[in-house]
Coordinates of C-alpha atoms (C1' of nucleotides) in Angstrom, one line a residue:
Chain A
X1 CA 19.2 0.2 -13.0
X2 CA 17.6 3.6 -13.2
X3 CA 14.4 4.7 -11.5
X4 CA 11.3 3.9 -13.5
X5 CA 7.6 4.7 -12.9
X6 CA 4.4 3.6 -14.4
X7 CA 3.0 6.7 -16.0
X8 CA -0.8 6.8 -16.3
X9 CA -0.4 9.2 -19.1
X10 CA 1.4 6.8 -21.4
X11 CA 0.1 3.6 -19.7
X12 CA 3.6 2.2 -19.4
X13 CA 6.7 2.0 -17.4
X14 CA 9.0 5.0 -18.1
X15 CA 12.5 5.9 -17.0
X16 CA 12.3 8.9 -14.6
X17 CA 14.2 11.9 -15.8
X18 CA 13.5 15.1 -13.9
X19 CA 13.0 18.4 -15.5
X20 CA 16.0 19.9 -13.7
X21 CA 18.8 17.5 -13.0
X22 CA 19.0 16.6 -9.3
X23 CA 15.7 18.2 -8.4
X24 CA 12.1 16.8 -8.3
X25 CA 8.8 18.5 -7.8
X26 CA 6.0 16.3 -6.6
X27 CA 2.3 17.2 -6.1
X28 CA -0.1 14.9 -4.5
X29 CA -3.8 15.5 -4.0
X30 CA -4.4 15.5 -0.3
X31 CA -7.8 15.1 1.4
X32 CA -11.0 17.0 1.4
X33 CA -11.3 17.6 5.1
X34 CA -14.9 16.9 5.8
X35 CA -14.4 13.8 7.9
X36 CA -11.7 11.5 9.5
X37 CA -9.3 9.6 7.2
X38 CA -9.8 5.9 6.6
X39 CA -7.5 3.1 5.4
X40 CA -8.0 4.1 1.8
X41 CA -6.6 7.5 2.5
X42 CA -3.8 5.9 4.5
X43 CA -2.8 4.0 1.4
X44 CA -2.4 7.1 -0.6
X45 CA -0.6 8.9 2.2
X46 CA 1.9 6.1 2.8
X47 CA 2.5 5.4 -0.8
X48 CA 3.5 8.9 -1.6
X49 CA 5.4 9.3 1.6
X50 CA 7.5 6.4 0.5
X51 CA 7.9 8.0 -2.9
X52 CA 9.1 11.2 -1.3
X53 CA 11.6 9.4 1.0
X54 CA 12.9 7.2 -1.9
X55 CA 13.5 10.2 -4.1
X56 CA 15.5 11.8 -1.4
X57 CA 17.3 8.6 -0.7
X58 CA 18.2 8.5 -4.4
X59 CA 19.9 11.8 -4.0
X60 CA 17.2 14.2 -5.3
X61 CA 16.3 17.5 -3.8
X62 CA 12.6 17.1 -3.5
X63 CA 9.8 19.7 -3.2
X64 CA 6.8 17.8 -2.1
X65 CA 3.4 19.6 -2.1
X66 CA 0.3 18.0 -0.6
X67 CA -2.8 20.1 -0.4
X68 CA -5.9 20.4 1.8
X69 CA -9.1 21.0 0.0
X70 CA -11.0 23.0 2.7
X71 CA -13.9 24.3 0.8
X72 CA -16.4 22.2 -1.1
X73 CA -20.0 20.9 -1.0
X74 CA -19.5 18.2 1.5
X75 CA -17.7 20.4 4.0
X76 CA -20.5 22.9 3.8
X77 CA -23.1 20.1 4.2
X78 CA -21.4 18.6 7.2
X79 CA -20.9 21.9 8.9
X80 CA -24.5 22.8 8.6
X81 CA -25.6 19.4 9.8
X82 CA -23.3 19.7 12.8
X83 CA -24.3 23.3 13.4
X84 CA -20.8 24.6 13.3
X85 CA -18.9 26.8 11.0
X86 CA -17.0 25.3 8.1
X87 CA -13.8 26.8 9.5
X88 CA -14.3 24.9 12.8
X89 CA -15.0 21.7 10.9
X90 CA -12.0 22.1 8.8
X91 CA -9.7 22.8 11.7
X92 CA -11.0 19.8 13.6
X93 CA -10.4 17.5 10.7
X94 CA -7.0 18.9 9.8
X95 CA -5.9 18.2 13.4
X96 CA -7.1 14.6 13.3
X97 CA -5.5 14.2 9.9
X98 CA -2.2 15.4 11.4
X99 CA -2.5 12.8 14.2
X100 CA -3.2 10.0 11.7
X101 CA -0.3 11.0 9.5
X102 CA 2.0 11.2 12.5
X103 CA 0.9 7.8 13.7
X104 CA 1.8 6.2 10.4
X105 CA 5.2 7.9 10.5
X106 CA 4.8 10.0 7.4
X107 CA 7.2 12.9 6.9
X108 CA 5.8 16.4 6.5
X109 CA 5.6 17.6 2.9
X110 CA 7.6 20.6 2.0
X111 CA 4.4 22.6 1.7
X112 CA 0.8 21.9 2.7
X113 CA -1.2 24.6 1.0
X114 CA -5.0 25.1 1.6
X115 CA -7.4 25.9 -1.1
X116 CA -9.0 28.8 0.8
X117 CA -5.6 30.5 0.9
X118 CA -5.3 30.4 -2.9
X119 CA -8.6 31.7 -4.1
X120 CA -7.0 34.8 -5.7
X121 CA -4.9 32.5 -7.9
X122 CA -7.9 30.5 -8.9
X123 CA -9.9 33.6 -9.9
X124 CA -6.9 34.7 -12.0
X125 CA -6.7 31.3 -13.7
X126 CA -10.4 31.2 -14.4
X127 CA -10.2 34.6 -15.9
X128 CA -7.4 33.4 -18.2
X129 CA -9.6 30.5 -19.3
X130 CA -12.5 32.8 -20.1
X131 CA -10.2 35.1 -22.0
X132 CA -9.0 32.2 -24.1
X133 CA -12.5 31.1 -24.8
X134 CA -12.1 27.9 -22.9
X135 CA -14.6 28.9 -20.1
X136 CA -17.8 30.9 -19.9
X137 CA -19.8 32.5 -17.1
X138 CA -23.4 31.6 -16.6
X139 CA -25.6 33.1 -13.8
X140 CA -22.7 33.6 -11.4
X141 CA -21.2 30.2 -12.1
X142 CA -18.3 29.7 -14.5
X143 CA -17.9 26.5 -16.5
X144 CA -15.1 24.9 -18.4
X145 CA -15.9 24.2 -22.1
X146 CA -14.6 20.6 -22.5
X147 CA -15.1 20.5 -26.2
X148 CA -12.8 23.5 -26.6
X149 CA -9.9 21.6 -25.2
X150 CA -8.6 19.3 -27.8
X151 CA -6.8 16.9 -25.4
X152 CA -9.7 16.4 -23.1
X153 CA -9.7 12.7 -22.0
X154 CA -6.0 12.0 -22.7
X155 CA -5.2 10.9 -19.2
X156 CA -8.3 8.7 -18.6
X157 CA -8.3 7.5 -22.2
X158 CA -11.9 8.5 -22.7
X159 CA -13.7 10.1 -25.5
X160 CA -16.3 12.7 -24.8
X161 CA -18.9 10.8 -26.9
X162 CA -18.4 7.6 -25.0
X163 CA -18.8 9.4 -21.7
X164 CA -22.1 10.9 -22.7
X165 CA -23.5 7.7 -24.1
X166 CA -22.5 5.6 -21.1
X167 CA -23.5 7.6 -18.1
X168 CA -26.4 9.6 -16.9
X169 CA -25.4 13.2 -17.2
X170 CA -27.5 15.7 -15.4
X171 CA -29.3 18.1 -17.7
X172 CA -28.3 21.6 -17.0
X173 CA -29.3 24.1 -19.7
X174 CA -26.7 26.6 -18.5
X175 CA -23.9 24.2 -19.8
X176 CA -22.9 24.4 -23.4
X177 CA -21.8 20.7 -23.3
X178 CA -23.1 18.1 -20.8
X179 CA -19.6 17.3 -19.5
X180 CA -18.7 20.9 -18.8
X181 CA -17.6 21.3 -15.2
X182 CA -17.8 24.1 -12.7
X183 CA -14.7 26.4 -12.2
X184 CA -16.6 28.7 -10.0
X185 CA -19.9 28.4 -8.2
X186 CA -22.2 31.2 -7.1
X187 CA -22.6 31.0 -3.3
X188 CA -26.0 30.4 -1.7
X189 CA -26.9 32.2 1.5
X190 CA -24.9 30.9 4.5
X191 CA -22.1 29.5 2.4
X192 CA -18.5 30.7 2.4
X193 CA -17.9 33.1 -0.4
X194 CA -15.3 35.3 -2.0
X195 CA -15.7 38.4 -4.2
X196 CA -15.1 37.6 -7.9
X197 CA -15.7 39.2 -11.3
X198 CA -18.7 36.9 -11.5
X199 CA -20.2 37.9 -8.2
X200 CA -19.9 36.3 -4.7
X201 CA -19.0 32.6 -4.9
X202 CA -16.5 29.9 -4.3
X203 CA -14.2 27.7 -6.4
X204 CA -15.2 24.5 -8.1
X205 CA -13.5 21.3 -7.1
X206 CA -10.6 20.9 -9.6
X207 CA -9.2 24.4 -9.9
X208 CA -7.4 24.5 -6.6
X209 CA -5.0 21.7 -7.6
X210 CA -4.1 23.4 -10.8
X211 CA -3.3 26.6 -8.9
X212 CA -1.5 25.2 -5.9
X213 CA 0.7 22.7 -7.8
X214 CA 2.0 25.2 -10.3
X215 CA 2.3 27.9 -7.7
X216 CA 4.9 25.9 -5.8
X217 CA 6.4 23.7 -8.6
X218 CA 6.0 25.7 -11.8
X219 CA 4.6 24.4 -15.0
X220 CA 5.3 21.9 -16.1
X221 CA 6.4 20.0 -13.0
X222 CA 7.7 16.4 -12.6
X223 CA 5.3 14.1 -10.7
X224 CA 1.6 14.3 -9.9
X225 CA 0.1 11.6 -7.7
X226 CA -3.2 10.5 -6.2
X227 CA -5.6 7.6 -6.1
X228 CA -6.9 5.9 -9.3
X229 CA -10.3 7.2 -8.5
X230 CA -9.1 10.7 -9.1
X231 CA -8.0 10.0 -12.7
X232 CA -11.4 11.0 -13.9
X233 CA -12.7 13.6 -13.6
X234 CA -10.3 15.3 -11.1
X235 CA -7.0 14.9 -12.8
X236 CA -8.4 15.1 -16.3
X237 CA -9.9 18.4 -15.4
X238 CA -6.7 19.7 -13.8
X239 CA -4.9 19.0 -17.1
X240 CA -7.7 20.8 -19.1
X241 CA -7.5 23.8 -16.8
X242 CA -3.7 24.2 -16.7
X243 CA -2.8 23.2 -20.2
X244 CA -5.7 25.1 -21.6
X245 CA -4.8 28.3 -19.9
X246 CA -1.0 28.1 -20.4
X247 CA -0.7 26.2 -23.6
X248 CA 2.0 24.0 -22.2
X249 CA 2.3 20.7 -20.5
X250 CA 1.1 20.4 -16.9
X251 CA 2.6 17.4 -15.1
X252 CA 5.0 14.9 -16.7
X253 CA 4.6 11.7 -14.7
X254 CA 1.2 10.7 -13.3
X255 CA 1.3 8.1 -10.5
X256 CA -1.9 6.5 -9.2
X257 CA -2.3 4.2 -6.2
X258 CA -4.8 1.4 -6.3
X259 CA -7.9 1.3 -4.1
X260 CA -8.4 -0.4 -0.8
X261 CA -11.1 -3.0 -1.0
X262 CA -13.0 -4.6 1.8
X263 CA -14.8 -7.8 1.1
X264 CA -14.0 -7.3 -2.6
X265 CA -15.6 -3.9 -2.7
X266 CA -14.0 -0.5 -2.6
X267 CA -13.7 1.0 0.8
X268 CA -15.4 4.3 0.8
X269 CA -17.2 6.8 2.9
X270 CA -20.3 6.6 0.7
X271 CA -20.5 2.8 1.2
X272 CA -19.9 3.1 4.9
X273 CA -17.5 0.1 4.9
X274 CA -14.4 1.8 6.2
X275 CA -12.1 1.6 9.1
X276 CA -10.6 4.9 10.1
X277 CA -6.8 5.3 10.5
X278 CA -7.4 6.1 14.1
X279 CA -9.2 2.8 14.7
X280 CA -6.6 0.8 12.8
X281 CA -3.7 2.5 14.6
X282 CA -5.4 2.0 17.9
X283 CA -5.7 -1.7 17.2
X284 CA -2.1 -2.5 15.9
X285 CA -0.3 0.8 15.9
X286 CA 0.3 3.1 13.0
X287 CA 3.5 1.5 11.9
X288 CA 1.7 -1.8 11.4
X289 CA -0.9 0.0 9.3
X290 CA 2.0 1.3 7.2
X291 CA 3.5 -2.2 6.8
X292 CA 0.1 -3.4 5.8
X293 CA 0.0 -0.8 3.1
X294 CA 3.5 -1.3 1.7
X295 CA 3.2 -5.1 1.7
X296 CA 1.3 -4.8 -1.6
X297 CA 2.5 -3.0 -4.7
X298 CA 0.9 0.5 -4.8
X299 CA -0.9 -0.1 -8.1
X300 CA -2.6 -3.4 -7.1
X301 CA -5.9 -3.5 -5.3
X302 CA -5.4 -4.0 -1.6
X303 CA -7.9 -6.1 0.3
X304 CA -8.4 -5.0 3.8
X305 CA -9.6 -7.1 6.7
X306 CA -8.9 -6.8 10.5
X307 CA -7.2 -10.2 10.4
X308 CA -4.8 -9.0 7.7
X309 CA -4.1 -5.9 9.8
X310 CA -3.3 -8.1 12.8
X311 CA -0.9 -10.2 10.6
X312 CA 1.0 -7.0 9.8
X313 CA 1.2 -6.3 13.5
X314 CA 2.7 -9.7 14.2
X315 CA 5.2 -9.3 11.4
X316 CA 6.2 -5.9 12.6
X317 CA 6.7 -7.3 16.2
X318 CA 8.9 -10.0 14.8
X319 CA 11.0 -7.4 13.0
X320 CA 11.4 -5.4 16.2
X321 CA 12.2 -8.4 18.4
X322 CA 15.0 -9.3 16.0
X323 CA 16.2 -5.7 16.0
X324 CA 16.2 -5.6 19.8
X325 CA 18.2 -8.8 19.9
X326 CA 20.7 -7.4 17.3
X327 CA 21.1 -4.1 19.1
X328 CA 21.7 -5.9 22.4
X329 CA 24.4 -8.1 20.8
X330 CA 26.1 -5.1 19.1
X331 CA 25.8 -3.0 22.2
X332 CA 26.1 0.2 20.3
X333 CA 29.4 -0.8 18.7
X334 CA 30.4 0.7 15.4
X335 CA 28.5 -1.0 12.7
X336 CA 29.7 0.9 9.6
X337 CA 30.8 -1.2 6.8
X338 CA 30.7 -1.6 3.0
X339 CA 27.1 -1.4 1.7
X340 CA 26.1 -5.0 1.5
X341 CA 24.3 -6.7 -1.3
X342 CA 20.9 -6.3 0.4
X343 CA 21.1 -2.5 -0.2
X344 CA 21.6 -3.0 -3.9
X345 CA 18.7 -5.5 -4.0
X346 CA 16.6 -2.9 -2.2
X347 CA 17.5 -0.2 -4.7
X348 CA 16.7 -2.5 -7.6
X349 CA 13.3 -3.3 -6.1
X350 CA 12.4 0.3 -5.5
X351 CA 13.8 1.6 -8.8
X352 CA 11.3 -0.8 -10.4
X353 CA 8.2 1.4 -9.9
X354 CA 8.5 1.4 -6.1
X355 CA 8.2 -2.3 -5.6
X356 CA 7.7 -2.0 -1.8
X357 CA 6.3 -5.6 -1.5
X358 CA 9.7 -6.9 -2.7
X359 CA 11.5 -4.5 -0.5
X360 CA 9.6 -5.8 2.5
X361 CA 10.6 -9.3 1.5
X362 CA 14.2 -8.2 1.5
X363 CA 13.8 -6.8 5.0
X364 CA 12.5 -10.1 6.3
X365 CA 15.1 -12.1 4.5
X366 CA 17.6 -9.9 6.4
X367 CA 15.8 -10.5 9.6
X368 CA 16.2 -14.2 9.2
X369 CA 19.8 -13.9 8.2
X370 CA 20.6 -11.8 11.3
X371 CA 18.9 -14.2 13.6
X372 CA 20.8 -17.1 12.2
X373 CA 24.1 -15.2 12.5
X374 CA 23.4 -14.4 16.1
X375 CA 22.5 -18.0 16.8
X376 CA 25.9 -18.9 15.3
X377 CA 27.6 -16.3 17.4
X378 CA 28.8 -14.3 14.3
X379 CA 28.1 -11.0 15.8
X380 CA 30.5 -9.0 13.7
X381 CA 28.8 -10.1 10.4
X382 CA 25.5 -8.8 11.8
X383 CA 26.7 -5.2 12.0
X384 CA 26.7 -4.4 8.3
X385 CA 23.3 -5.9 7.8
X386 CA 22.0 -3.9 10.7
X387 CA 23.3 -0.7 9.2
X388 CA 21.9 -1.6 5.8
X389 CA 18.5 -2.2 7.4
X390 CA 18.6 1.2 9.0
X391 CA 18.9 2.8 5.6
X392 CA 16.1 0.7 4.2
X393 CA 14.0 1.6 7.3
X394 CA 14.5 5.3 6.6
X395 CA 12.8 4.8 3.3
X396 CA 10.1 2.4 4.1
X397 CA 9.4 3.9 7.4
X398 CA 9.2 0.6 9.3
X399 CA 11.7 -0.6 11.8
X400 CA 13.0 2.9 12.3
X401 CA 12.0 3.3 15.9
X402 CA 14.5 2.2 18.7
X403 CA 13.6 -1.4 19.1
X404 CA 13.4 -1.7 22.9
X405 CA 11.4 1.4 23.1
X406 CA 8.9 0.1 20.5
X407 CA 8.4 -3.2 22.2
X408 CA 8.1 -1.4 25.6
X409 CA 5.5 0.9 24.3
X410 CA 3.4 -1.9 22.8
X411 CA 3.6 -3.6 26.2
X412 CA 2.4 -0.5 27.9
X413 CA -0.5 0.0 25.4
X414 CA -1.6 -3.5 26.1
X415 CA -1.4 -3.2 29.8
X416 CA -3.4 0.0 29.7
X417 CA -6.1 -1.6 27.5
X418 CA -6.3 -4.7 29.7
X419 CA -5.9 -2.7 33.0
X420 CA -3.1 -4.9 34.2
X421 CA -0.5 -3.8 36.8
X422 CA 3.1 -4.6 35.8
X423 CA 4.0 -5.1 39.4
X424 CA 1.4 -7.9 39.7
X425 CA 3.0 -9.6 36.7
X426 CA 6.5 -9.4 38.3
X427 CA 5.0 -10.7 41.5
X428 CA 3.5 -13.7 39.8
X429 CA 6.8 -14.4 37.9
X430 CA 8.6 -14.4 41.3
X431 CA 6.1 -16.9 42.7
X432 CA 6.5 -19.1 39.6
X433 CA 10.3 -19.0 39.7
X434 CA 10.1 -20.0 43.4
X435 CA 7.9 -22.9 42.4
X436 CA 10.3 -23.9 39.7
X437 CA 13.2 -24.0 42.0
X438 CA 11.2 -26.4 44.2
X439 CA 10.5 -28.4 41.0
X440 CA 6.8 -27.7 41.6
X441 CA 6.1 -27.5 37.9
X442 CA 2.4 -27.9 38.3
X443 CA 2.2 -24.7 40.3
X444 CA 4.6 -23.0 37.9
X445 CA 2.5 -23.9 34.9
X446 CA -0.7 -22.7 36.6
X447 CA 0.8 -19.3 37.0
X448 CA 1.9 -19.2 33.4
X449 CA -1.5 -20.2 32.3
X450 CA -3.0 -17.5 34.5
X451 CA -0.9 -14.8 32.8
X452 CA -1.6 -16.2 29.4
X453 CA -5.2 -15.7 30.0
X454 CA -4.4 -12.0 30.5
X455 CA -2.5 -11.9 27.2
X456 CA 0.9 -12.2 28.8
X457 CA 3.4 -14.8 27.7
X458 CA 6.5 -15.7 29.6
X459 CA 9.9 -16.6 28.2
X460 CA 12.5 -18.3 30.3
X461 CA 15.8 -17.0 29.0
X462 CA 19.4 -17.5 30.2
X463 CA 19.1 -14.1 31.8
X464 CA 16.0 -14.9 33.7
X465 CA 12.3 -14.8 33.0
X466 CA 10.9 -12.0 30.8
X467 CA 7.3 -11.3 29.8
X468 CA 5.8 -10.1 26.6
X469 CA 2.4 -9.3 25.1
X470 CA 0.8 -12.2 23.3
X471 CA 0.7 -11.6 19.6
X472 CA -2.8 -11.0 18.4
Chain B
rG1 C1' -22.1 0.0 -23.2
rG2 C1' -16.8 2.7 -23.0
rC3 C1' -11.9 2.7 -20.6
rG4 C1' -8.4 0.4 -17.1
rG5 C1' -7.0 -3.7 -14.1
rC6 C1' -6.9 -8.5 -11.6
rG7 C1' -7.0 -14.2 -11.0
rU8 C1' 0.3 -17.4 -8.2
rA9 C1' 0.3 -22.5 -1.9
rC10 C1' -4.7 -22.7 3.6
rC11 C1' -4.7 -16.8 3.6
rC12 C1' -1.9 -12.5 1.8
rA13 C1' 1.8 -11.4 -1.9
rA14 C1' 6.6 -10.7 -5.1
rG15 C1' 8.1 -12.6 -9.7
rU16 C1' 6.2 -10.4 -16.4
rG17 C1' 10.8 -15.3 -21.4
rG18 C1' 15.7 -19.2 -19.2
rU19 C1' 19.4 -22.2 -12.6
rU20 C1' 15.7 -25.2 -7.1
rA21 C1' 8.4 -19.9 -8.4
rA22 C1' 10.8 -14.1 -3.0
rG23 C1' 8.7 -12.7 1.6
rG24 C1' 4.7 -12.5 5.5
rG25 C1' 0.8 -15.0 8.3
rA26 C1' -1.3 -19.7 9.6
rG27 C1' 0.3 -25.1 9.9
rA28 C1' 3.5 -29.8 10.5
rG29 C1' 8.2 -32.1 12.2
rG30 C1' 13.0 -31.1 14.6
rU31 C1' 16.9 -28.4 17.8
rC32 C1' 16.7 -25.8 22.6
rU33 C1' 13.6 -26.1 27.3
rG34 C1' 11.4 -29.3 33.5
rC35 C1' 7.4 -28.4 30.0
rA36 C1' 6.7 -24.1 27.2
rA37 C1' 7.8 -19.5 24.7
rA38 C1' 11.2 -17.0 21.4
rA39 C1' 14.8 -18.0 17.8
rC40 C1' 16.8 -21.3 14.2
rC41 C1' 16.5 -25.6 10.8
rU42 C1' 13.4 -28.7 7.7
rC43 C1' 8.6 -29.6 5.1
rG44 C1' 5.0 -27.4 2.1
rA45 C1' 2.5 -24.8 -5.2
rU46 C1' 6.2 -30.7 -10.7
rG47 C1' 2.8 -25.8 -10.8
rC48 C1' 1.0 -20.0 -11.5
rA49 C1' -8.1 -19.5 -13.3
rG50 C1' -9.1 -22.8 -17.9
rC51 C1' -8.2 -24.1 -23.0
rG52 C1' -5.3 -23.4 -27.3
rG53 C1' -1.0 -21.0 -29.8
rU54 C1' 4.2 -18.6 -30.5
rU55 C1' 9.1 -20.3 -28.8
rC56 C1' 14.7 -24.6 -28.0
rG57 C1' 12.2 -22.8 -23.5
rA58 C1' 6.3 -19.2 -20.7
rA59 C1' 3.3 -18.0 -14.5
rU60 C1' 5.7 -14.3 -17.7
rC61 C1' 4.2 -13.1 -25.0
rC62 C1' -0.6 -13.9 -28.3
rG63 C1' -5.8 -15.6 -28.8
rC64 C1' -10.3 -17.4 -26.7
rU65 C1' -13.3 -18.8 -22.4
rC66 C1' -14.6 -18.4 -17.2
rG67 C1' -14.6 -15.5 -12.6
rC68 C1' -13.7 -10.8 -10.0
rC69 C1' -12.8 -5.5 -9.3
rG70 C1' -12.2 -0.1 -10.3
rC71 C1' -13.5 4.4 -13.1
rC72 C1' -17.3 6.5 -16.3
rU73 C1' -21.4 10.5 -10.2
rC74 C1' -18.6 12.8 -4.6
rC75 C1' -14.2 9.8 -3.7
rA76 C1' -7.2 8.3 -1.8

RNA sequence: GGCGGCGUACCCAAGUGGUUAAGGGAGAGGUCUGCAAAACCUCGAUGCAGCGGUUCGAAUCCGCUCGCCGCCUCCA
């Protein structure tokens, strides 16, 4: 089966055929860096990270561009509120963004351009639009004339008339049409500004993506991604700007991830009902956040709750405990072999519009199979499954860490949180084993209960007693 | 009002015309164990919001009804 994506432009599933055979250009709208990222951003980041990895896995040479929008109204407002420069605010947030992305195991895009580094290109594009009669200056601002662009609304499937009738549109007598949007804004005192043919000002919201995408990928390019909430007006306006100016197609496949809901309501900064990536990763680890995200198909709504996040943490621990068991049994022996059927199933799932939920199911089916084979002593049959799982992990980004190290780290995190000394645990285990040798099971169980109260569970294995962190 | 989408077991979630409806979490029973834990095995929706229709056959297609959500304003 060939790779297929749901294209927002056509509203249906389409076979993916890149512009240039073997190469793919992907542009994804990154974040506006005015605050920390939350689970909603995490979803977009992880979704398109998986897309990037799967395209590479499928043999494509991929150029992946994800931008930072580092100049806009909110950034200016936040900086003023905090009494710092916009540049400082931006740097702080880009740093924390980098931490979040790293925690979730996302690969670095090929390029991460910033809006403020591309203002010249934006001015040039705006001038082109003015020259073509698609934009007009007004009091130091420049607006795009939506009714001059015939295809306006083709992505979001809206008609200009419907939009005006249905929503409150701010009256602005400088605009020729109520839906006209700003390409350039005259700067007020104290705001960042650039020189332009229309005076000192700064770019509007949508123009930076038109410029940065085509700068690195050309026009047209293959895939443009982002959240569904960007379809209108952001992506619609990108199309208007780029296709209006150049008279040719902008992006060929539009992929949009669904929203994260919390209590059946969209998670968002404005509603204040968000959990930051940092909080979530601190609770269960970034990789579990990632598993939480890919457990649902990217276009479906995803309901967030702390309990569901914890479930993902438990599932991930189960995966790693099996991997640790497998690696111990294989002892680093060669595990190459013919690509087993699971890998084909994985490809089929991913080719079908990135069905990561199904792919995760395949991972856990494999986990169970490997456990069973180990119980039956069929170690050699486990090898090929283990190597298949490694390949799958490299795409999904879960289970890719060295298993023992992962488990050890989550232990250490817990001990640090609970302020427990590992030596104390070992000491109690010794006391308990002494009691057990004397058949003093009452005393032995008391010690076990004592540890359990601290979130430590014991397992008596053939090789002795080991301890683990109780699953939350 | 316009556009788009959703409703599958206790919770989450794949499956979108054809053998026994993936997988995860929680739960029950069993094997193992001093007892546990972990792991494994077994059990769990005769049914996929409801009602009609198309079809040899539908969770899957069509129609209607009910419930829910997103976008239309900054937003991943």
